[in-house]
CSV table of C-alpha atoms and ligand atoms in Angstrom, one decimal:
chain,number,residue,atom,x,y,z
S,30,MET,CA,3.9,-11.6,-14.0
S,31,GLY,CA,2.7,-10.8,-10.5
S,32,ILE,CA,4.6,-13.6,-8.9
S,33,SER,CA,7.3,-16.0,-10.1
S,34,GLU,CA,6.5,-19.6,-11.1
S,35,ASP,CA,7.9,-21.0,-7.9
S,36,GLY,CA,5.7,-18.7,-5.9
S,37,GLY,CA,8.5,-16.3,-4.9
S,38,LEU,CA,8.5,-12.6,-5.3
S,39,PHE,CA,10.4,-10.6,-7.8
S,40,VAL,CA,13.2,-8.2,-6.6
S,41,PRO,CA,15.5,-5.9,-8.3
S,42,GLN,CA,18.9,-7.4,-9.3
S,43,ASN,CA,20.6,-4.5,-7.6
S,44,PHE,CA,19.7,-1.1,-6.2
S,45,PRO,CA,20.5,1.7,-8.6
S,46,LYS,CA,22.2,4.7,-6.8
S,47,LEU,CA,20.3,8.0,-6.6
S,48,ASP,CA,21.9,11.2,-7.8
S,49,LEU,CA,20.6,13.5,-5.1
S,50,ASN,CA,21.4,16.7,-6.9
S,51,LYS,CA,19.4,15.5,-9.9
S,52,VAL,CA,16.6,14.5,-7.5
S,53,LEU,CA,16.5,18.1,-6.1
S,54,GLN,CA,16.3,19.5,-9.6
S,55,LEU,CA,13.5,17.1,-10.7
S,56,ASN,CA,11.6,17.8,-7.6
S,57,LYS,CA,11.4,21.4,-8.6
S,58,GLN,CA,10.0,20.4,-12.0
S,59,GLY,CA,7.2,18.4,-10.4
S,60,TYR,CA,6.3,15.0,-9.0
S,61,GLU,CA,5.8,13.5,-12.5
S,62,GLN,CA,9.4,14.2,-13.4
S,63,LEU,CA,10.8,12.7,-10.3
S,64,SER,CA,8.6,9.6,-10.5
S,65,ALA,CA,9.5,9.0,-14.2
S,66,TYR,CA,13.2,9.2,-13.2
S,67,VAL,CA,12.8,6.6,-10.5
S,68,LEU,CA,10.8,4.3,-12.8
S,69,SER,CA,13.5,4.7,-15.5
S,70,MET,CA,16.1,3.4,-13.1
S,71,PHE,CA,14.3,0.1,-12.6
S,72,PHE,CA,12.7,-0.3,-16.0
S,73,GLU,CA,15.7,0.3,-18.1
S,74,GLU,CA,14.6,-2.0,-20.9
S,75,THR,CA,11.6,0.1,-22.0
S,76,ASP,CA,11.8,2.6,-24.8
S,77,GLY,CA,8.4,3.9,-23.7
S,78,ASP,CA,7.9,7.4,-22.7
S,79,LEU,CA,7.7,7.1,-18.9
S,80,LEU,CA,7.2,10.8,-18.4
S,81,SER,CA,4.0,10.9,-20.4
S,82,LEU,CA,3.0,7.8,-18.4
S,83,THR,CA,3.5,9.5,-15.0
S,84,LYS,CA,1.9,12.6,-16.3
S,85,SER,CA,-1.3,10.9,-17.3
S,86,ALA,CA,-1.2,8.8,-14.1
S,87,TYR,CA,-1.1,11.7,-11.7
S,88,LYS,CA,-3.3,14.1,-13.7
S,89,SER,CA,-6.4,13.3,-11.8
S,90,PHE,CA,-4.9,14.0,-8.4
S,91,ASP,CA,-6.6,16.8,-6.5
S,92,ALA,CA,-3.4,18.3,-5.1
S,93,LYS,CA,-1.2,20.3,-7.4
S,94,SER,CA,2.0,18.9,-5.9
S,95,VAL,CA,0.5,15.3,-6.1
S,96,VAL,CA,2.0,14.5,-2.7
S,97,PRO,CA,1.8,17.4,-0.3
S,98,THR,CA,4.3,17.6,2.6
S,99,VAL,CA,2.5,19.2,5.5
S,100,LYS,CA,4.0,20.5,8.7
S,101,LEU,CA,2.6,19.8,12.1
S,102,THR,CA,5.7,20.9,14.1
S,103,GLU,CA,9.3,21.6,13.3
S,104,GLN,CA,10.0,17.9,13.9
S,105,ASN,CA,6.8,16.3,12.8
S,106,TYR,CA,5.7,16.4,9.1
S,107,VAL,CA,3.0,14.5,7.2
S,108,MET,CA,3.3,13.1,3.7
S,109,GLU,CA,-0.2,13.0,2.1
S,110,LEU,CA,-0.5,10.1,-0.2
S,111,TYR,CA,-4.3,10.2,-0.6
S,112,HIS,CA,-5.0,12.7,-3.3
S,113,GLY,CA,-5.8,10.2,-6.0
S,114,PRO,CA,-9.2,9.2,-7.4
S,115,THR,CA,-9.9,6.6,-4.7
S,116,LEU,CA,-8.7,8.6,-1.8
S,117,ALA,CA,-6.0,6.2,-0.4
S,118,PHE,CA,-2.3,5.8,-1.1
S,119,LYS,CA,-2.9,2.7,-3.3
S,120,ASP,CA,-3.6,5.2,-6.2
S,121,MET,CA,0.1,6.2,-6.1
S,122,ALA,CA,1.0,2.8,-7.6
S,123,LEU,CA,-2.2,1.6,-9.1
S,124,GLN,CA,-2.6,4.6,-11.4
S,125,ILE,CA,0.8,3.6,-12.8
S,126,LEU,CA,0.6,-0.2,-12.9
S,127,PRO,CA,-2.1,-0.6,-15.6
S,128,ARG,CA,-0.2,1.9,-17.8
S,129,LEU,CA,3.0,0.0,-17.4
S,130,THR,CA,1.2,-3.3,-18.1
S,131,SER,CA,-0.2,-1.8,-21.3
S,132,LEU,CA,3.1,-0.5,-22.3
S,133,PHE,CA,4.9,-3.8,-21.8
S,134,LEU,CA,2.2,-5.8,-23.6
S,135,LYS,CA,2.7,-3.5,-26.6
S,136,GLU,CA,6.5,-3.6,-26.4
S,137,HIS,CA,6.6,-7.4,-26.2
S,138,GLN,CA,3.8,-7.8,-28.8
S,139,GLN,CA,2.1,-10.2,-26.5
S,140,GLU,CA,-1.1,-11.7,-27.9
S,141,GLU,CA,-2.6,-12.8,-24.7
S,142,LYS,CA,-4.6,-10.4,-22.6
S,143,VAL,CA,-3.9,-9.9,-18.9
S,144,LEU,CA,-6.3,-11.0,-16.2
S,145,VAL,CA,-5.6,-9.3,-12.9
S,146,LEU,CA,-6.7,-11.1,-9.8
S,147,THR,CA,-6.6,-9.1,-6.6
S,148,ALA,CA,-7.5,-9.6,-3.0
S,149,THR,CA,-8.1,-6.5,-1.0
S,150,SER,CA,-8.3,-5.4,2.6
S,151,GLY,CA,-10.3,-2.4,1.3
S,152,ASP,CA,-8.3,0.2,-0.6
S,153,THR,CA,-6.3,-1.9,-3.1
S,154,GLY,CA,-9.5,-3.2,-4.7
S,155,LYS,CA,-11.0,0.1,-5.6
S,156,ALA,CA,-7.7,1.6,-6.6
S,157,ALA,CA,-7.0,-1.4,-8.9
S,158,LEU,CA,-10.5,-1.3,-10.4
S,159,GLU,CA,-10.1,2.4,-11.1
S,160,GLY,CA,-6.7,1.9,-12.6
S,161,PHE,CA,-7.6,-1.0,-14.9
S,162,ALA,CA,-11.2,-0.1,-15.8
S,163,ASN,CA,-11.5,0.1,-19.6
S,164,VAL,CA,-7.7,-0.4,-20.1
S,165,GLU,CA,-7.3,-2.2,-23.4
S,166,ASN,CA,-6.4,-6.0,-23.3
S,167,THR,CA,-6.8,-6.2,-19.5
S,168,ALA,CA,-9.5,-7.4,-17.2
S,169,ILE,CA,-9.7,-7.4,-13.4
S,170,VAL,CA,-11.5,-9.5,-10.7
S,171,VAL,CA,-11.3,-8.1,-7.2
S,172,TYR,CA,-12.0,-10.1,-4.0
S,173,PHE,CA,-12.9,-8.4,-0.8
S,174,PRO,CA,-13.7,-9.8,2.7
S,175,VAL,CA,-17.4,-9.4,3.2
S,176,GLU,CA,-17.1,-8.3,6.8
S,177,GLY,CA,-13.7,-6.6,6.7
S,178,VAL,CA,-14.1,-3.3,4.9
S,179,SER,CA,-15.7,0.0,5.7
S,180,ASP,CA,-19.1,1.0,4.2
S,181,ILE,CA,-17.5,3.6,2.0
S,182,GLN,CA,-14.8,1.2,0.8
S,183,LYS,CA,-17.4,-1.4,-0.1
S,184,LEU,CA,-19.6,1.1,-1.9
S,185,GLN,CA,-16.6,2.3,-3.9
S,186,MET,CA,-16.0,-1.2,-5.2
S,187,VAL,CA,-19.5,-2.5,-5.9
S,188,THR,CA,-20.4,0.6,-7.8
S,189,GLN,CA,-17.4,0.2,-10.2
S,190,GLU,CA,-18.2,0.7,-13.8
S,191,GLY,CA,-16.3,-0.8,-16.8
S,192,GLU,CA,-17.0,-3.9,-18.9
S,193,ASN,CA,-13.7,-5.5,-17.9
S,194,THR,CA,-14.2,-5.3,-14.2
S,195,SER,CA,-15.7,-7.7,-11.7
S,196,VAL,CA,-16.0,-7.5,-7.9
S,197,CYS,CA,-16.8,-10.4,-5.6
S,198,GLY,CA,-17.2,-10.7,-1.8
S,199,VAL,CA,-15.5,-13.5,0.1
S,200,TYR,CA,-16.9,-15.0,3.2
S,201,GLY,CA,-13.8,-14.8,5.3
S,202,ASN,CA,-11.1,-12.3,6.3
S,203,PHE,CA,-8.4,-10.6,4.2
S,204,ASP,CA,-5.9,-13.4,4.8
S,205,ASP,CA,-8.5,-15.9,3.5
S,206,ALA,CA,-8.9,-13.9,0.4
S,207,GLN,CA,-5.2,-13.3,-0.2
S,208,THR,CA,-4.4,-17.0,0.5
S,209,GLY,CA,-7.1,-18.0,-1.9
S,210,VAL,CA,-5.8,-15.8,-4.7
S,211,LYS,CA,-2.3,-17.0,-4.2
S,212,ALA,CA,-3.6,-20.6,-4.5
S,213,LEU,CA,-5.3,-19.8,-7.8
S,214,PHE,CA,-2.0,-18.6,-9.2
S,215,ALA,CA,-0.4,-21.9,-8.2
S,216,ASP,CA,-3.3,-24.0,-9.6
S,217,LYS,CA,-2.0,-25.3,-13.0
S,218,GLN,CA,-5.4,-26.5,-14.2
S,219,PHE,CA,-6.9,-23.1,-13.4
S,220,VAL,CA,-4.0,-21.2,-15.1
S,221,GLU,CA,-4.5,-23.4,-18.2
S,222,TYR,CA,-8.2,-22.7,-18.2
S,223,VAL,CA,-7.6,-19.0,-18.1
S,224,LYS,CA,-5.0,-19.3,-20.8
S,225,GLN,CA,-7.5,-21.1,-23.1
S,226,LYS,CA,-9.7,-18.1,-22.6
S,227,GLY,CA,-6.9,-15.9,-24.0
S,228,TYR,CA,-5.6,-14.5,-20.7
S,229,THR,CA,-2.4,-14.6,-18.7
S,230,LEU,CA,-2.7,-14.0,-14.9
S,231,SER,CA,-1.3,-11.1,-13.1
S,232,SER,CA,-1.8,-9.5,-9.7
S,233,ALA,CA,-2.4,-5.9,-8.6
S,234,ASN,CA,-1.6,-6.7,-5.0
S,235,SER,CA,1.5,-5.2,-3.5
S,236,ILE,CA,3.5,-8.3,-4.3
S,237,ASN,CA,3.5,-7.1,-7.9
S,238,PHE,CA,6.9,-5.5,-8.6
S,239,GLY,CA,5.2,-2.9,-10.7
S,240,ARG,CA,3.5,-1.6,-7.7
S,241,LEU,CA,6.5,-1.3,-5.5
S,242,ILE,CA,8.6,0.9,-7.7
S,243,PRO,CA,6.2,3.8,-8.1
S,244,GLN,CA,6.0,3.9,-4.3
S,245,VAL,CA,9.7,4.4,-3.9
S,246,ALA,CA,9.4,7.7,-5.7
S,247,TYR,CA,7.3,9.5,-3.0
S,248,TYR,CA,9.9,8.9,-0.3
S,249,ILE,CA,12.5,10.5,-2.5
S,250,ASN,CA,10.2,13.3,-3.4
S,251,THR,CA,9.3,14.3,0.2
S,252,TYR,CA,13.0,14.2,1.1
S,253,ALA,CA,13.6,16.6,-1.8
S,254,ASP,CA,10.7,18.8,-0.7
S,255,LEU,CA,12.2,19.2,2.7
S,256,VAL,CA,15.7,20.1,1.3
S,257,ASN,CA,14.3,22.4,-1.3
S,258,GLN,CA,12.2,24.2,1.4
S,259,GLY,CA,15.2,24.6,3.6
S,260,LYS,CA,13.9,22.4,6.4
S,261,ILE,CA,16.9,20.0,6.2
S,262,LYS,CA,20.3,20.0,4.6
S,263,LEU,CA,21.2,17.8,1.7
S,264,GLY,CA,22.5,14.6,3.2
S,265,GLU,CA,20.8,15.0,6.6
S,266,GLU,CA,19.0,11.9,7.7
S,267,ILE,CA,15.2,11.8,8.4
S,268,ASN,CA,12.8,9.2,9.7
S,269,PHE,CA,9.6,7.9,8.1
S,270,CYS,CA,6.8,6.4,10.2
S,271,VAL,CA,4.5,4.2,8.1
S,272,PRO,CA,1.1,2.7,9.0
S,273,THR,CA,1.8,-0.9,7.9
S,274,GLY,CA,-0.2,-3.9,6.8
S,275,ASN,CA,1.2,-5.9,3.9
S,276,PHE,CA,4.6,-4.2,4.3
S,277,GLY,CA,4.5,-2.8,0.8
S,278,ASN,CA,4.6,0.9,1.6
S,279,ILE,CA,7.4,0.7,4.2
S,280,LEU,CA,9.4,-1.6,2.0
S,281,ALA,CA,9.4,1.0,-0.7
S,282,GLY,CA,10.9,3.4,1.9
S,283,TYR,CA,13.6,0.7,2.6
S,284,TYR,CA,14.3,0.4,-1.1
S,285,ALA,CA,14.7,4.2,-1.3
S,286,LYS,CA,17.2,4.0,1.6
S,287,CYS,CA,19.1,1.2,-0.3
S,288,MET,CA,19.3,3.6,-3.2
S,289,GLY,CA,21.1,6.1,-1.0
S,290,LEU,CA,18.2,8.2,0.3
S,291,PRO,CA,19.4,9.6,3.8
S,292,VAL,CA,17.0,7.7,6.0
S,293,LYS,CA,17.7,7.0,9.7
S,294,LYS,CA,14.8,5.1,11.0
S,295,LEU,CA,11.8,3.4,9.3
S,296,ILE,CA,9.2,3.2,11.9
S,297,CYS,CA,6.8,0.4,11.4
S,298,ALA,CA,3.4,1.2,12.9
S,299,SER,CA,0.8,-1.5,13.5
S,300,ASN,CA,-2.7,-1.7,15.0
S,301,ASN,CA,-3.9,-4.5,17.2
S,302,ASN,CA,-2.8,-7.0,14.6
S,303,ASN,CA,0.8,-6.4,15.8
S,304,VAL,CA,2.5,-9.4,14.3
S,305,LEU,CA,5.2,-7.2,12.8
S,306,THR,CA,5.8,-5.4,16.1
S,307,GLU,CA,6.6,-8.7,17.7
S,308,PHE,CA,8.7,-9.8,14.7
S,309,PHE,CA,11.0,-6.8,15.0
S,310,ALA,CA,11.2,-7.2,18.8
S,311,ASN,CA,12.0,-10.9,19.1
S,312,SER,CA,12.9,-12.2,15.6
S,313,GLU,CA,10.0,-14.5,15.4
S,314,TYR,CA,7.3,-14.0,12.8
S,315,ASN,CA,4.2,-15.8,14.3
S,316,ALA,CA,0.9,-15.6,12.5
S,317,ASN,CA,-0.7,-18.1,14.9
S,318,ARG,CA,-2.8,-15.5,16.7
S,319,GLU,CA,-6.2,-14.0,17.0
S,320,PHE,CA,-7.2,-11.8,14.1
S,321,PHE,CA,-8.7,-8.4,15.1
S,322,GLN,CA,-11.1,-6.3,13.1
S,323,THR,CA,-10.1,-2.7,13.7
S,324,MET,CA,-11.0,0.8,12.6
S,325,SER,CA,-7.9,0.7,10.4
S,326,PRO,CA,-9.0,-2.3,8.2
S,327,SER,CA,-6.4,-1.9,5.5
S,328,MET,CA,-3.9,-2.9,8.2
S,329,ASP,CA,-5.8,-5.9,9.5
S,330,ILE,CA,-3.3,-8.4,8.1
S,331,LEU,CA,-1.5,-11.3,9.7
S,332,ILE,CA,0.6,-12.4,6.7
S,333,SER,CA,2.6,-9.4,5.5
S,334,SER,CA,3.5,-10.6,2.1
S,335,ASN,CA,6.2,-8.0,1.3
S,336,LEU,CA,8.2,-8.9,4.4
S,337,GLU,CA,9.6,-11.7,2.2
S,338,ARG,CA,11.5,-9.1,0.2
S,339,LEU,CA,13.1,-7.6,3.3
S,340,ILE,CA,14.0,-11.1,4.5
S,341,PHE,CA,15.7,-11.7,1.2
S,342,GLU,CA,17.9,-8.5,1.7
S,343,ILE,CA,18.8,-9.3,5.3
S,344,CYS,CA,19.9,-12.9,4.6
S,345,ASN,CA,22.4,-11.6,1.9
S,346,ARG,CA,20.0,-12.5,-0.9
S,347,ASN,CA,20.1,-16.2,-0.2
S,348,SER,CA,17.0,-17.3,-1.9
S,349,ASN,CA,17.1,-20.9,-0.5
S,350,MET,CA,17.0,-19.5,3.0
S,351,VAL,CA,14.0,-17.3,2.0
S,352,LYS,CA,12.3,-20.3,0.5
S,353,ASP,CA,12.8,-22.2,3.7
S,354,PHE,CA,11.3,-19.4,5.8
S,355,MET,CA,8.3,-19.1,3.5
S,356,GLU,CA,7.7,-22.9,3.7
S,357,GLN,CA,7.8,-22.7,7.4
S,358,LEU,CA,5.3,-19.9,7.3
S,359,ASN,CA,3.0,-21.9,5.0
S,360,HIS,CA,3.1,-25.0,7.1
S,361,HIS,CA,3.5,-23.8,10.6
S,362,LYS,CA,2.5,-20.1,10.3
S,363,LYS,CA,5.8,-19.0,11.8
S,364,TYR,CA,9.5,-18.8,11.4
S,365,THR,CA,12.5,-17.2,13.3
S,366,ILE,CA,15.3,-15.3,11.7
S,367,THR,CA,18.9,-15.7,12.7
S,368,ALA,CA,20.8,-13.2,15.0
S,369,GLU,CA,22.9,-12.2,12.1
S,370,MET,CA,19.8,-11.2,10.1
S,371,LYS,CA,18.3,-9.4,13.1
S,372,GLU,CA,21.3,-7.1,13.2
S,373,LYS,CA,20.5,-5.8,9.8
S,374,LEU,CA,17.2,-4.6,11.0
S,375,ASN,CA,18.7,-1.7,13.1
S,376,CYS,CA,17.2,0.9,10.8
S,377,PHE,CA,13.7,-0.3,11.7
S,378,TYR,CA,11.7,0.5,14.8
S,379,ALA,CA,8.3,-1.1,15.4
S,380,GLU,CA,5.5,-0.3,17.7
S,381,CYS,CA,1.7,-0.7,17.8
S,382,CYS,CA,-1.3,1.1,19.1
S,383,ASN,CA,-4.8,0.0,20.1
S,384,GLU,CA,-8.2,1.3,19.2
S,385,GLU,CA,-8.5,3.8,22.1
S,386,GLU,CA,-5.1,5.2,21.3
S,387,THR,CA,-6.0,5.6,17.7
S,388,LYS,CA,-9.1,7.6,18.5
S,389,ALA,CA,-7.3,9.7,21.1
S,390,THR,CA,-4.6,10.5,18.5
S,391,ILE,CA,-7.2,11.7,15.9
S,392,LYS,CA,-8.7,14.0,18.5
S,393,ASN,CA,-5.4,15.3,19.9
S,394,THR,CA,-3.9,16.0,16.5
S,395,PHE,CA,-7.0,17.9,15.5
S,396,GLU,CA,-7.2,19.9,18.7
S,397,MET,CA,-3.5,20.7,18.8
S,398,HIS,CA,-2.6,21.2,15.2
S,399,GLY,CA,-6.0,21.6,13.5
S,400,TYR,CA,-5.1,18.6,11.3
S,401,LEU,CA,-7.6,15.9,10.5
S,402,MET,CA,-6.2,12.5,9.9
S,403,ASP,CA,-7.8,9.1,9.1
S,404,THR,CA,-7.6,6.0,11.3
S,405,HIS,CA,-4.6,4.5,9.6
S,406,THR,CA,-2.6,7.6,9.6
S,407,ALA,CA,-3.5,8.0,13.3
S,408,VAL,CA,-1.9,4.7,14.1
S,409,ALA,CA,1.3,6.0,12.6
S,410,GLN,CA,1.1,9.3,14.4
S,411,CYS,CA,0.5,7.5,17.7
S,412,VAL,CA,3.4,5.2,17.2
S,413,TYR,CA,5.6,8.2,16.3
S,414,GLU,CA,4.7,9.8,19.5
S,415,LYS,CA,5.6,6.7,21.4
S,416,TYR,CA,8.9,6.4,19.6
S,417,GLN,CA,9.7,10.0,20.4
S,418,LYS,CA,8.9,9.6,24.1
S,419,GLN,CA,11.0,6.4,24.3
S,420,THR,CA,14.0,7.4,22.3
S,421,ARG,CA,14.1,11.2,22.6
S,422,ASP,CA,15.2,11.2,19.0
S,423,THR,CA,14.8,14.8,17.6
S,424,THR,CA,15.3,13.8,14.0
S,425,LEU,CA,12.7,15.3,11.7
S,426,THR,CA,10.1,12.6,11.1
S,427,VAL,CA,7.6,12.3,8.3
S,428,VAL,CA,4.4,10.4,9.2
S,429,VAL,CA,3.0,8.8,6.1
S,430,SER,CA,-0.7,9.6,5.6
S,431,THR,CA,-2.4,6.9,3.7
S,432,ALA,CA,-6.1,7.8,3.4
S,433,ASN,CA,-8.5,10.7,3.3
S,434,PRO,CA,-10.3,11.0,6.7
S,435,TYR,CA,-13.7,10.9,4.9
S,436,LYS,CA,-13.0,7.4,3.7
S,437,PHE,CA,-13.4,6.4,7.4
S,438,ALA,CA,-15.8,9.1,8.4
S,439,GLY,CA,-17.8,7.2,11.0
S,440,ASP,CA,-14.7,6.3,13.1
S,441,VAL,CA,-13.1,9.7,12.6
S,442,LEU,CA,-16.3,11.4,13.7
S,443,CYS,CA,-16.6,9.2,16.7
S,444,ALA,CA,-13.0,9.9,17.7
S,445,LEU,CA,-13.6,13.6,17.5
S,446,SER,CA,-17.0,13.9,19.1
S,447,GLY,CA,-17.8,10.6,20.7
S,448,GLU,CA,-20.9,10.4,18.5
S,449,VAL,CA,-21.7,7.0,16.9
S,450,GLU,CA,-23.3,7.5,13.4
S,451,ALA,CA,-24.2,4.4,11.5
S,452,ASP,CA,-25.0,6.0,8.2
S,453,ALA,CA,-21.7,6.7,6.4
S,454,PHE,CA,-23.0,9.7,4.4
S,455,VAL,CA,-24.5,11.3,7.5
S,456,ALA,CA,-21.2,10.8,9.2
S,457,VAL,CA,-19.4,12.5,6.3
S,458,SER,CA,-21.7,15.5,6.6
S,459,LYS,CA,-21.3,15.7,10.4
S,460,LEU,CA,-17.6,15.4,10.1
S,461,ASN,CA,-17.6,18.2,7.6
S,462,THR,CA,-19.6,20.5,9.9
S,463,LEU,CA,-17.2,19.7,12.8
S,464,SER,CA,-13.9,19.9,11.0
S,465,LYS,CA,-14.5,22.3,8.1
S,466,VAL,CA,-12.3,20.0,6.0
S,467,ARG,CA,-13.5,19.8,2.4
S,468,VAL,CA,-15.4,16.6,1.4
S,469,PRO,CA,-13.8,15.1,-1.8
S,470,GLN,CA,-16.0,15.0,-4.9
S,471,ALA,CA,-15.5,11.2,-5.1
S,472,ILE,CA,-17.3,10.7,-1.8
S,473,ILE,CA,-20.2,13.0,-2.8
S,474,GLU,CA,-20.8,11.1,-6.0
S,475,LEU,CA,-20.8,7.7,-4.3
S,476,ASN,CA,-24.1,8.4,-2.7
S,477,THR,CA,-26.0,8.2,-6.0
S,478,LYS,CA,-24.2,5.5,-7.9
S,479,ALA,CA,-25.9,2.2,-8.8
S,480,VAL,CA,-24.6,-1.1,-7.3
S,481,ALA,CA,-23.2,-3.1,-10.2
S,482,HIS,CA,-21.6,-6.1,-8.4
S,483,LYS,CA,-23.5,-8.3,-6.0
S,484,ASP,CA,-21.8,-11.7,-6.0
S,485,CYS,CA,-20.2,-13.4,-3.0
S,486,VAL,CA,-18.3,-16.7,-2.8
S,487,ASN,CA,-17.0,-19.1,-0.2
S,488,LYS,CA,-13.3,-18.7,0.6
S,489,ASN,CA,-12.6,-22.2,-1.0
S,490,ASN,CA,-14.3,-21.3,-4.2
S,491,LEU,CA,-12.6,-18.1,-5.5
S,492,LYS,CA,-12.4,-19.8,-8.9
S,493,LYS,CA,-16.1,-19.4,-9.4
S,494,ALA,CA,-16.0,-15.6,-9.8
S,495,VAL,CA,-13.4,-15.9,-12.6
S,496,GLU,CA,-15.4,-18.6,-14.4
S,497,ASP,CA,-18.6,-16.5,-14.1
S,498,PHE,CA,-16.7,-13.5,-15.5
S,499,LEU,CA,-15.0,-15.3,-18.4
S,500,GLU,CA,-18.1,-17.3,-19.4
S,501,LYS,CA,-20.3,-14.3,-19.3
T,623,PLP,C1,-3.0,-0.5,2.2
T,623,PLP,C2,-3.1,0.5,3.2
T,623,PLP,C3,-2.2,0.5,4.3
T,623,PLP,C4,-1.1,-0.5,4.5
T,623,PLP,O1,-0.1,-0.5,3.5
T,623,PLP,P1,0.8,-1.7,3.2
T,623,PLP,O2,1.6,-1.4,2.0
T,623,PLP,O3,-0.1,-2.9,3.0
T,623,PLP,O4,1.7,-1.9,4.4
T,623,PLP,C5,-2.3,1.5,5.2
T,623,PLP,N1,-3.2,2.5,5.2
T,623,PLP,C6,-4.1,2.5,4.1
T,623,PLP,C7,-5.2,3.5,4.1
T,623,PLP,C8,-4.1,1.5,3.2
T,623,PLP,O5,-4.9,1.6,2.1
């Protein structure tokens, strides 16, 4: 189940405690080992072989260590989460989720198949399609905002192969798509219709608990990398700076901290859609605001769904209170947390940066460190630099890198050279000439793939895509 029957999100009953010495050992044996350990702490009930599951999930990654830890300066590291098949961090979880789904279907001998419905701001969609394509007893429908994704992102989705996949554009923005999908889950008649067709609904969005847990693993892994490489001592605290949209990635970092990972600050980086920056500053979450389309589209979000899980933790797991806040959010698009709750947010720092700052950061980072970063990662790098200036904190900080720069080649090229190149593939080639950074095979292949999905629907009619798919 992606979401509970009353519309709330699933959370762990408690946070299992990490054995850090064991973590260091497993880190030496490889990412797959560490990830399987973290999964086993949350999915105790399965007899399934989680190690073979993580091994097959991360096999296709084009980095031997799966998640490389790269040094920019003694204080400033980057954790690269984009070495999966779709070139963004979503693969970290979405290569695991379908395998977990299959495993649990088998273990529970469930007869119904699973129909995954997913709204995407760009990267989730492709990663989910890639993860679920041709997976037995599953099918997937992805909704993307027609005007809200990059050319490469869109091409990646509409060229998806696999009998059990469907992709549909939505006239509206990401919040429209996400709200529409949530409404489908709550629509009893629709759920019944899907059931009659032999399916039960699930979600591949980051509200799905099965997506959250695989993400916890990489925070732990990078910490272990730094200890094992002698950069920090065991027990020493570090910071993570995370480019944030739906609050899934950074929440996984918070969960890792709750499990005992020595984390000092979780720095929440936003683009012009800075609803979270204001929330952390003044306790009010207010989604009544203008929506901006930015060059970091996967963070163009006004309703950060996973914040609900953080709210749950900081109000002492009082689910009635959470329900109340979420109802306020639904009806009035805003809510304000109590002073007591705000105090529990001390381990967070939040800041935002605009488009010019994002571009300048891409350029500076490349010129100063020879390191090429994508637009989302640049938001985080920029916010880290602001944090550093403001606080003088010298704690080692890991900036979380969420996408391969070629996925946003046009904007990255423009940031570096000032050149505006409308054709995505020409931009890729020019960026390659300029940066000498290798172009991933997945981008090269995209140029010649056939478009398989052409449908678009009105934001009030998401149902239609499912009906078309199931009646096909
Ligand atoms: C999804 C995504 C984000 C935002 O992550 P959340 O978990 O939604 O906060 C940032 N960068 C990229 C490239 C993404 O695909």
